[in-house]
Amino acid sequence: MPTIASRVKPALFSTSIFTEMNTLAQQYNAVNLGQGKPDADTPSDIIQRLIQVSQAGRYNQYAPAPGTPALRQAVSDHAARFYNLDIDPLRGVVVTSGATEGICASIMGLVDPGDEVIIIEPFYDAYLPNILMAQAIPVYVPLHPPTWTFDPAELRAAFSQKTRVLILNSPHNPTGRVFTHEELTLIAQLCIEYDVTVIADEVYEHLVYAPSQHVPIATLPGMFERTVTISSSGKLFNTTGWKIGWVSGPPDLIDGTYRAHQFITFAVHHLSQETIAYALHLPDTYYTSFQAGYAEKRNLILSLLAESGLKALAPQGTYFVLADFSDIFTGTSREFAHYLVKEIGVASIPPDSLYSEPHAHLGQNYVRFSFCKSDESLLQAKERLAKLKK
Ligand code: PMP
Ligand code: GLN
């Protein structure tokens, strides 16, 4: 009998938690604060641009494999404008099908079978299957609740002569942490000491709440030459459906990502690339009002969680918050998420699938809520969650 490959047989390759909770949200007509899918539509000038580009007649066929010249230039301009980084638009940028493909192509292009890859837990779910498909070995460093900080000794202990890559996600999904300069400096020192490459997943780079500040690890001394940085248009322009991401860094490492990318997707959606090249050049007012809008939503979700008896630390970045339900519910995070969606009518994400087995207990009292939702949805969630206290 034909069968599926053993590589995709482990349970972590079955339905992802995001799909599972979306299905339940639909089935129970719940307010969906699960998947990080913005309610707000793409800004209208960006949509107008997409229409113009699609009528131009030049952008309906394959794009160049590394990405369109306009978007690669825009990624380079953006890095110079916000971080004073010098990215070669020709050889230092690859445009990918979302950050998701950027992560996959970078792992495939930068990690050999048997290499160790350090990931910080809880981790974005795609990292682990990608590491396993590359036949590499995951090594886990947990963030400790309730402040979601790592223990420097545990971080150091994760490094070995076999460590090839560390995947760093800051601002961090799902905890909302933005790693401090001090934390990044320790990570950087260890990466330099052990000659490790960093895959920096910075898709929430523009979603940081004062006084926290996003410091790209590539800007730290000695780090640019060992870091590939991944970002995405999905978060910044409410275009998660366009799947436009990019990987940037030193040409010698980007070459690894590019070699893999050529044979994963070859090239990605041409019209969206031309449009995002325009969007990345929007004035600073776009970026500041984007942040300000989310700062308000963050206040709204924090107040509604507090009113429902859920404990949450204000996220420093991202549009996610982890809420501790232990004062009002006895059971696992998955049981609580199921209870919430079925009985209360609010969908969330239990973080158990974002952990290795030995550390899963650290997220056991928490569920993640996304607040990239309309105020109407958040207020509806508030009404429903108020029932929890009773
Ligand atoms: N990394 C992180 C940390 C994410 O939260 C997400 C999901 N938005 C991605 C990568 C994937 O991004 P994209 O939708 O651009 O593939
Ligand atoms: N990044 C989004 C989240 O964390 C979407 C993830 C997904 O659907 N794969 O919710």
Short mmCIF file of C-alpha atoms and ligand atoms in Angstrom, two decimals:
data_model
loop_
_atom_site.label_atom_id
_atom_site.label_comp_id
_atom_site.label_asym_id
_atom_site.label_seq_id
_atom_site.Cartn_x
_atom_site.Cartn_y
_atom_site.Cartn_z
CA MET A 1 0.00 0.00 0.00
CA PRO A 2 1.30 3.52 -0.74
CA THR A 3 1.93 5.43 2.52
CA ILE A 4 2.99 8.89 3.58
CA ALA A 5 6.63 9.63 4.39
CA SER A 6 7.85 8.87 7.90
CA ARG A 7 9.22 12.43 8.10
CA VAL A 8 5.67 13.82 8.32
CA LYS A 9 4.19 11.06 10.47
CA PRO A 10 4.89 12.59 13.93
CA ALA A 11 1.84 14.15 15.61
CA LEU A 12 3.28 17.65 15.30
CA PHE A 13 2.72 17.41 11.53
CA SER A 14 -1.02 16.83 11.95
CA THR A 15 -3.54 19.72 11.92
CA SER A 16 -1.89 22.86 13.31
CA ILE A 17 -3.36 24.47 16.43
CA PHE A 18 -4.33 27.55 14.37
CA THR A 19 -6.45 25.49 11.97
CA GLU A 20 -7.93 23.45 14.83
CA MET A 21 -9.03 26.53 16.76
CA ASN A 22 -10.34 28.30 13.62
CA THR A 23 -12.54 25.30 12.90
CA LEU A 24 -13.89 25.27 16.46
CA ALA A 25 -14.43 29.05 16.39
CA GLN A 26 -16.56 28.67 13.29
CA GLN A 27 -18.43 25.66 14.59
CA TYR A 28 -19.35 27.41 17.89
CA ASN A 29 -19.81 30.87 16.37
CA ALA A 30 -17.15 32.19 18.73
CA VAL A 31 -15.37 35.56 18.70
CA ASN A 32 -12.09 34.46 17.19
CA LEU A 33 -9.15 35.79 19.21
CA GLY A 34 -7.12 32.73 18.18
CA GLN A 35 -5.14 33.04 14.95
CA GLY A 36 -3.27 36.30 14.45
CA LYS A 37 -5.37 37.34 11.47
CA PRO A 38 -6.18 41.07 11.44
CA ASP A 39 -9.83 42.14 11.18
CA ALA A 40 -8.80 45.48 9.66
CA ASP A 41 -8.51 45.49 5.89
CA THR A 42 -5.45 46.52 3.90
CA PRO A 43 -5.18 50.35 3.68
CA SER A 44 -7.06 51.62 0.62
CA ASP A 45 -4.07 53.31 -1.04
CA ILE A 46 -2.26 49.97 -1.00
CA ILE A 47 -5.28 48.30 -2.60
CA GLN A 48 -5.40 51.07 -5.24
CA ARG A 49 -1.75 50.42 -5.96
CA LEU A 50 -2.43 46.70 -6.38
CA ILE A 51 -5.16 47.51 -8.90
CA GLN A 52 -2.87 49.85 -10.86
CA VAL A 53 -0.07 47.31 -10.85
CA SER A 54 -2.37 44.54 -12.06
CA GLN A 55 -3.56 46.76 -14.93
CA ALA A 56 -0.03 47.68 -15.97
CA GLY A 57 0.25 44.38 -17.82
CA ARG A 58 3.89 43.83 -16.88
CA TYR A 59 3.49 42.06 -13.59
CA ASN A 60 1.24 39.12 -14.32
CA GLN A 61 3.96 36.60 -15.17
CA TYR A 62 6.73 35.07 -13.08
CA ALA A 63 8.68 37.48 -10.94
CA PRO A 64 12.48 37.17 -10.78
CA ALA A 65 13.37 34.30 -8.43
CA PRO A 66 15.06 36.42 -5.72
CA GLY A 67 12.23 38.97 -5.76
CA THR A 68 11.44 42.05 -7.84
CA PRO A 69 14.17 44.71 -8.00
CA ALA A 70 11.69 47.27 -6.60
CA LEU A 71 10.87 45.21 -3.52
CA ARG A 72 14.47 44.20 -2.84
CA GLN A 73 15.41 47.88 -3.03
CA ALA A 74 12.51 48.76 -0.71
CA VAL A 75 13.66 46.15 1.85
CA SER A 76 17.16 47.61 1.69
CA ASP A 77 15.83 51.19 2.04
CA HIS A 78 13.66 50.14 4.99
CA ALA A 79 16.66 48.59 6.82
CA ALA A 80 18.70 51.75 6.23
CA ARG A 81 15.84 54.05 7.30
CA PHE A 82 14.90 52.29 10.54
CA TYR A 83 18.09 50.55 11.64
CA ASN A 84 20.94 52.16 9.73
CA LEU A 85 21.75 48.74 8.23
CA ASP A 86 23.44 48.47 4.86
CA ILE A 87 21.72 45.69 2.89
CA ASP A 88 22.79 44.87 -0.67
CA PRO A 89 19.50 44.93 -2.62
CA LEU A 90 20.88 42.59 -5.27
CA ARG A 91 22.58 39.88 -3.24
CA GLY A 92 21.40 40.51 0.32
CA VAL A 93 17.62 40.07 -0.05
CA VAL A 94 15.37 37.16 -1.02
CA VAL A 95 11.62 37.63 -1.26
CA THR A 96 9.71 34.59 0.00
CA SER A 97 6.16 33.34 0.26
CA GLY A 98 5.60 34.92 3.65
CA ALA A 99 8.00 34.72 6.56
CA THR A 100 6.94 31.08 6.73
CA GLU A 101 8.81 30.22 3.55
CA GLY A 102 11.65 32.51 4.63
CA ILE A 103 12.09 30.41 7.78
CA CYS A 104 11.91 27.13 5.86
CA ALA A 105 14.30 28.22 3.08
CA SER A 106 16.74 29.65 5.63
CA ILE A 107 16.81 26.45 7.70
CA MET A 108 17.16 24.33 4.55
CA GLY A 109 19.89 26.62 3.24
CA LEU A 110 21.88 27.14 6.44
CA VAL A 111 21.63 23.91 8.45
CA ASP A 112 23.10 20.45 7.74
CA PRO A 113 21.65 17.13 8.90
CA GLY A 114 22.80 16.42 12.46
CA ASP A 115 23.43 20.10 13.30
CA GLU A 116 21.84 21.48 16.45
CA VAL A 117 19.41 24.38 16.21
CA ILE A 118 18.52 26.33 19.36
CA ILE A 119 14.95 27.53 19.69
CA ILE A 120 13.41 29.55 22.48
CA GLU A 121 10.20 28.22 23.98
CA PRO A 122 7.33 28.76 23.50
CA PHE A 123 8.25 28.92 19.81
CA TYR A 124 6.41 29.81 16.62
CA ASP A 125 4.98 26.48 15.54
CA ALA A 126 6.66 26.22 12.12
CA TYR A 127 10.23 26.18 13.51
CA LEU A 128 10.17 22.63 14.82
CA PRO A 129 8.76 20.83 11.74
CA ASN A 130 11.22 22.77 9.59
CA ILE A 131 14.16 21.75 11.78
CA LEU A 132 13.01 18.13 11.68
CA MET A 133 12.54 18.18 7.89
CA ALA A 134 16.13 19.43 7.62
CA GLN A 135 17.16 16.43 9.76
CA ALA A 136 18.65 18.76 12.34
CA ILE A 137 18.35 18.48 16.12
CA PRO A 138 16.27 20.98 18.10
CA VAL A 139 17.69 22.23 21.40
CA TYR A 140 15.27 24.12 23.62
CA VAL A 141 15.71 27.13 25.88
CA PRO A 142 12.56 27.96 27.86
CA LEU A 143 11.22 31.38 28.76
CA HIS A 144 10.04 31.35 32.35
CA PRO A 145 6.62 32.67 33.34
CA PRO A 146 5.31 35.06 34.44
CA THR A 147 7.93 37.45 33.00
CA TRP A 148 8.97 35.17 30.10
CA THR A 149 12.69 35.66 30.57
CA PHE A 150 15.35 33.05 29.87
CA ASP A 151 17.83 31.83 32.45
CA PRO A 152 21.32 32.85 31.21
CA ALA A 153 22.75 29.55 32.52
CA GLU A 154 20.15 27.54 30.57
CA LEU A 155 20.91 29.56 27.46
CA ARG A 156 24.65 28.95 27.80
CA ALA A 157 24.09 25.25 28.42
CA ALA A 158 22.19 24.93 25.14
CA PHE A 159 25.27 25.85 23.10
CA SER A 160 27.70 23.17 21.97
CA GLN A 161 30.22 22.52 19.24
CA LYS A 162 27.32 21.13 17.21
CA THR A 163 25.20 24.30 17.39
CA ARG A 164 24.80 25.67 13.87
CA VAL A 165 21.87 28.08 14.17
CA LEU A 166 19.86 29.88 16.84
CA ILE A 167 16.37 31.03 15.86
CA LEU A 168 15.48 34.24 17.62
CA ASN A 169 11.98 35.67 17.47
CA SER A 170 11.73 39.22 18.84
CA PRO A 171 9.17 40.75 19.30
CA HIS A 172 8.11 37.32 20.45
CA ASN A 173 5.00 35.37 19.54
CA PRO A 174 3.21 34.22 21.76
CA THR A 175 4.59 35.92 24.91
CA GLY A 176 4.72 39.50 23.60
CA ARG A 177 8.28 39.87 24.91
CA VAL A 178 10.67 42.27 23.21
CA PHE A 179 14.13 41.13 24.17
CA THR A 180 16.23 43.82 25.83
CA HIS A 181 19.61 45.03 24.66
CA GLU A 182 21.17 43.14 27.56
CA GLU A 183 19.44 39.86 26.66
CA LEU A 184 20.38 40.26 23.00
CA THR A 185 23.97 41.02 23.94
CA LEU A 186 24.24 37.74 25.84
CA ILE A 187 22.74 35.80 22.92
CA ALA A 188 25.13 37.59 20.54
CA GLN A 189 28.19 36.85 22.70
CA LEU A 190 27.35 33.14 22.78
CA CYS A 191 26.68 33.04 19.03
CA ILE A 192 30.05 34.64 18.37
CA GLU A 193 31.84 32.36 20.86
CA TYR A 194 30.34 29.22 19.27
CA ASP A 195 30.38 30.56 15.69
CA VAL A 196 26.61 30.24 15.34
CA THR A 197 24.33 31.76 12.68
CA VAL A 198 21.19 33.56 13.84
CA ILE A 199 17.90 33.30 11.99
CA ALA A 200 16.15 36.40 13.35
CA ASP A 201 12.38 36.28 12.94
CA GLU A 202 11.39 39.92 13.32
CA VAL A 203 7.97 39.89 11.67
CA TYR A 204 6.57 42.09 14.49
CA GLU A 205 9.41 44.63 14.23
CA HIS A 206 6.97 47.56 14.02
CA LEU A 207 4.66 46.38 16.78
CA VAL A 208 6.49 47.50 19.90
CA TYR A 209 5.00 49.48 22.79
CA ALA A 210 6.95 52.23 24.58
CA PRO A 211 9.19 52.13 26.53
CA SER A 212 10.27 48.83 24.88
CA GLN A 213 12.38 49.19 21.76
CA HIS A 214 13.05 46.74 18.98
CA VAL A 215 16.76 46.15 18.50
CA PRO A 216 17.50 43.95 15.46
CA ILE A 217 20.16 41.51 16.60
CA ALA A 218 21.94 42.13 13.28
CA THR A 219 22.80 45.64 14.55
CA LEU A 220 24.87 44.34 17.48
CA PRO A 221 28.67 44.33 17.09
CA GLY A 222 29.89 41.28 15.19
CA MET A 223 26.37 40.08 14.42
CA PHE A 224 25.54 41.37 10.93
CA GLU A 225 27.83 38.84 9.25
CA ARG A 226 26.18 35.93 11.10
CA THR A 227 22.50 36.93 10.96
CA VAL A 228 19.74 36.49 8.40
CA THR A 229 16.69 38.56 9.31
CA ILE A 230 13.16 37.62 8.32
CA SER A 231 10.19 39.92 8.07
CA SER A 232 6.81 40.03 6.38
CA SER A 233 4.28 42.45 4.95
CA GLY A 234 1.43 40.53 6.56
CA LYS A 235 1.63 42.15 10.00
CA LEU A 236 2.47 45.67 8.91
CA PHE A 237 -0.04 46.24 6.13
CA ASN A 238 -2.81 43.78 7.05
CA THR A 239 -1.90 41.66 4.05
CA THR A 240 -1.48 38.25 5.69
CA GLY A 241 -3.24 36.70 2.70
CA TRP A 242 -0.68 38.03 0.21
CA LYS A 243 2.12 35.95 1.77
CA ILE A 244 4.94 38.38 1.00
CA GLY A 245 7.95 37.97 3.26
CA TRP A 246 11.67 38.58 2.89
CA VAL A 247 15.01 37.45 4.23
CA SER A 248 17.90 39.91 4.35
CA GLY A 249 21.50 39.87 5.50
CA PRO A 250 25.04 39.26 4.30
CA PRO A 251 25.17 37.90 0.71
CA ASP A 252 27.20 34.82 1.73
CA LEU A 253 24.41 33.58 4.02
CA ILE A 254 21.51 34.86 1.92
CA ASP A 255 22.93 32.68 -0.85
CA GLY A 256 22.01 29.62 1.25
CA THR A 257 18.42 30.84 1.69
CA TYR A 258 18.21 31.68 -2.01
CA ARG A 259 19.46 28.30 -3.20
CA ALA A 260 16.74 26.56 -1.17
CA HIS A 261 14.07 29.15 -2.11
CA GLN A 262 14.64 28.56 -5.83
CA PHE A 263 13.41 25.00 -5.45
CA ILE A 264 10.64 25.59 -2.92
CA THR A 265 8.63 28.31 -4.68
CA PHE A 266 11.11 29.67 -7.28
CA ALA A 267 9.35 33.06 -7.28
CA VAL A 268 6.42 34.57 -5.39
CA HIS A 269 3.35 36.63 -6.28
CA HIS A 270 4.51 39.38 -8.62
CA LEU A 271 1.68 41.93 -8.21
CA SER A 272 1.89 41.82 -4.41
CA GLN A 273 5.66 42.34 -4.50
CA GLU A 274 5.37 45.50 -6.61
CA THR A 275 2.65 46.78 -4.29
CA ILE A 276 4.56 46.08 -1.08
CA ALA A 277 7.58 47.90 -2.56
CA TYR A 278 5.34 50.97 -2.57
CA ALA A 279 3.94 50.28 0.92
CA LEU A 280 7.34 49.93 2.61
CA HIS A 281 8.11 53.49 1.49
CA LEU A 282 5.02 54.94 3.22
CA PRO A 283 5.90 57.91 5.43
CA ASP A 284 6.70 57.61 9.14
CA THR A 285 3.15 58.69 9.97
CA TYR A 286 1.89 55.34 8.67
CA TYR A 287 4.20 53.42 10.99
CA THR A 288 3.46 55.57 14.04
CA SER A 289 -0.31 55.47 13.62
CA PHE A 290 -0.12 51.69 13.08
CA GLN A 291 1.60 51.36 16.46
CA ALA A 292 -0.70 53.84 18.18
CA GLY A 293 -3.79 51.93 17.00
CA TYR A 294 -2.46 48.72 18.48
CA ALA A 295 -1.43 50.42 21.73
CA GLU A 296 -5.12 51.27 22.20
CA LYS A 297 -6.23 47.74 21.42
CA ARG A 298 -3.65 46.43 23.86
CA ASN A 299 -5.18 48.57 26.62
CA LEU A 300 -8.63 47.35 25.71
CA ILE A 301 -7.72 43.65 25.85
CA LEU A 302 -5.77 44.06 29.09
CA SER A 303 -8.73 45.70 30.78
CA LEU A 304 -11.19 43.09 29.56
CA LEU A 305 -8.94 40.23 30.67
CA ALA A 306 -8.55 41.78 34.12
CA GLU A 307 -12.33 42.18 34.42
CA SER A 308 -12.78 38.48 33.58
CA GLY A 309 -10.39 37.28 36.26
CA LEU A 310 -7.60 36.39 33.82
CA LYS A 311 -4.11 37.56 34.76
CA ALA A 312 -1.94 38.98 32.02
CA LEU A 313 1.26 40.92 31.78
CA ALA A 314 1.15 43.78 29.27
CA PRO A 315 2.87 42.57 26.08
CA GLN A 316 5.89 44.67 25.12
CA GLY A 317 5.31 43.97 21.45
CA THR A 318 3.19 41.93 18.94
CA TYR A 319 -0.59 41.70 18.96
CA PHE A 320 -0.69 38.72 21.31
CA VAL A 321 -1.15 38.39 25.04
CA LEU A 322 -0.77 35.30 27.21
CA ALA A 323 -3.41 35.11 29.94
CA ASP A 324 -3.12 33.02 33.10
CA PHE A 325 -6.44 31.33 33.89
CA SER A 326 -5.36 29.44 37.02
CA ASP A 327 -7.50 31.58 39.37
CA ILE A 328 -10.70 30.60 37.60
CA PHE A 329 -10.22 27.20 35.96
CA THR A 330 -8.64 23.91 36.93
CA GLY A 331 -7.37 21.94 33.96
CA THR A 332 -4.91 22.05 31.10
CA SER A 333 -4.55 24.95 28.69
CA ARG A 334 -6.12 22.84 25.95
CA GLU A 335 -9.08 22.02 28.20
CA PHE A 336 -9.50 25.71 29.03
CA ALA A 337 -9.27 26.74 25.35
CA HIS A 338 -11.94 24.16 24.48
CA TYR A 339 -14.15 25.31 27.36
CA LEU A 340 -13.73 28.95 26.26
CA VAL A 341 -14.62 28.35 22.65
CA LYS A 342 -17.52 25.97 23.31
CA GLU A 343 -19.12 27.35 26.48
CA ILE A 344 -18.08 31.01 26.54
CA GLY A 345 -17.84 31.68 22.80
CA VAL A 346 -14.29 33.03 22.57
CA ALA A 347 -11.47 31.30 20.67
CA SER A 348 -7.86 31.42 21.88
CA ILE A 349 -4.67 29.42 21.27
CA PRO A 350 -3.42 26.97 23.92
CA PRO A 351 0.37 27.13 23.77
CA ASP A 352 1.05 23.42 24.45
CA SER A 353 2.01 22.71 20.83
CA LEU A 354 4.56 25.54 21.03
CA TYR A 355 6.66 23.59 23.57
CA SER A 356 8.85 20.53 23.78
CA GLU A 357 7.43 17.87 26.09
CA PRO A 358 9.78 18.54 29.07
CA HIS A 359 8.91 22.24 29.17
CA ALA A 360 5.19 22.09 28.29
CA HIS A 361 4.22 22.59 31.95
CA LEU A 362 5.57 26.15 31.76
CA GLY A 363 2.69 27.20 29.53
CA GLN A 364 0.10 25.00 31.19
CA ASN A 365 -1.88 27.82 32.89
CA TYR A 366 -1.95 30.09 29.87
CA VAL A 367 -3.85 30.68 26.65
CA ARG A 368 -2.95 33.21 23.97
CA PHE A 369 -5.37 35.88 22.76
CA SER A 370 -4.81 37.92 19.57
CA PHE A 371 -5.94 41.53 19.64
CA CYS A 372 -5.56 42.36 15.94
CA LYS A 373 -9.36 42.43 15.97
CA SER A 374 -12.03 45.10 15.54
CA ASP A 375 -13.07 46.99 18.67
CA GLU A 376 -16.50 45.50 18.09
CA SER A 377 -15.10 41.94 18.32
CA LEU A 378 -13.03 42.84 21.37
CA LEU A 379 -16.09 44.33 23.10
CA GLN A 380 -18.13 41.26 22.22
CA ALA A 381 -15.35 39.10 23.71
CA LYS A 382 -15.46 41.31 26.81
CA GLU A 383 -19.17 40.62 27.30
CA ARG A 384 -18.67 36.90 26.87
CA LEU A 385 -15.55 36.62 29.02
CA ALA A 386 -17.33 38.48 31.85
CA LYS A 387 -19.29 35.23 32.33
CA LEU A 388 -16.07 33.56 33.48
CA LYS A 389 -16.11 35.35 36.80
CA LYS A 390 -19.57 33.97 37.56
N1 PMP B 1 6.92 34.16 12.43
C1 PMP B 1 6.11 34.51 13.44
C2 PMP B 1 6.66 34.73 14.79
C3 PMP B 1 4.73 34.64 13.21
O1 PMP B 1 3.91 34.96 14.20
C4 PMP B 1 4.23 34.37 11.91
C5 PMP B 1 2.75 34.38 11.67
N2 PMP B 1 2.29 35.51 11.27
C6 PMP B 1 5.13 34.05 10.90
C7 PMP B 1 6.46 33.93 11.20
C8 PMP B 1 4.67 33.77 9.51
O2 PMP B 1 4.49 34.92 8.78
P1 PMP B 1 3.85 34.92 7.30
O3 PMP B 1 2.38 35.02 7.50
O4 PMP B 1 4.44 36.11 6.64
O5 PMP B 1 4.23 33.65 6.65
N1 GLN B 2 1.26 34.10 12.96
C1 GLN B 2 -0.15 33.89 13.18
C2 GLN B 2 -0.35 33.42 14.60
O1 GLN B 2 0.58 33.18 15.30
C3 GLN B 2 -0.72 32.91 12.19
C4 GLN B 2 -0.14 31.57 12.29
C5 GLN B 2 -0.70 30.55 11.33
O2 GLN B 2 -1.88 30.59 11.02
N2 GLN B 2 0.13 29.67 10.88
O3 GLN B 2 -1.46 33.28 15.01
#
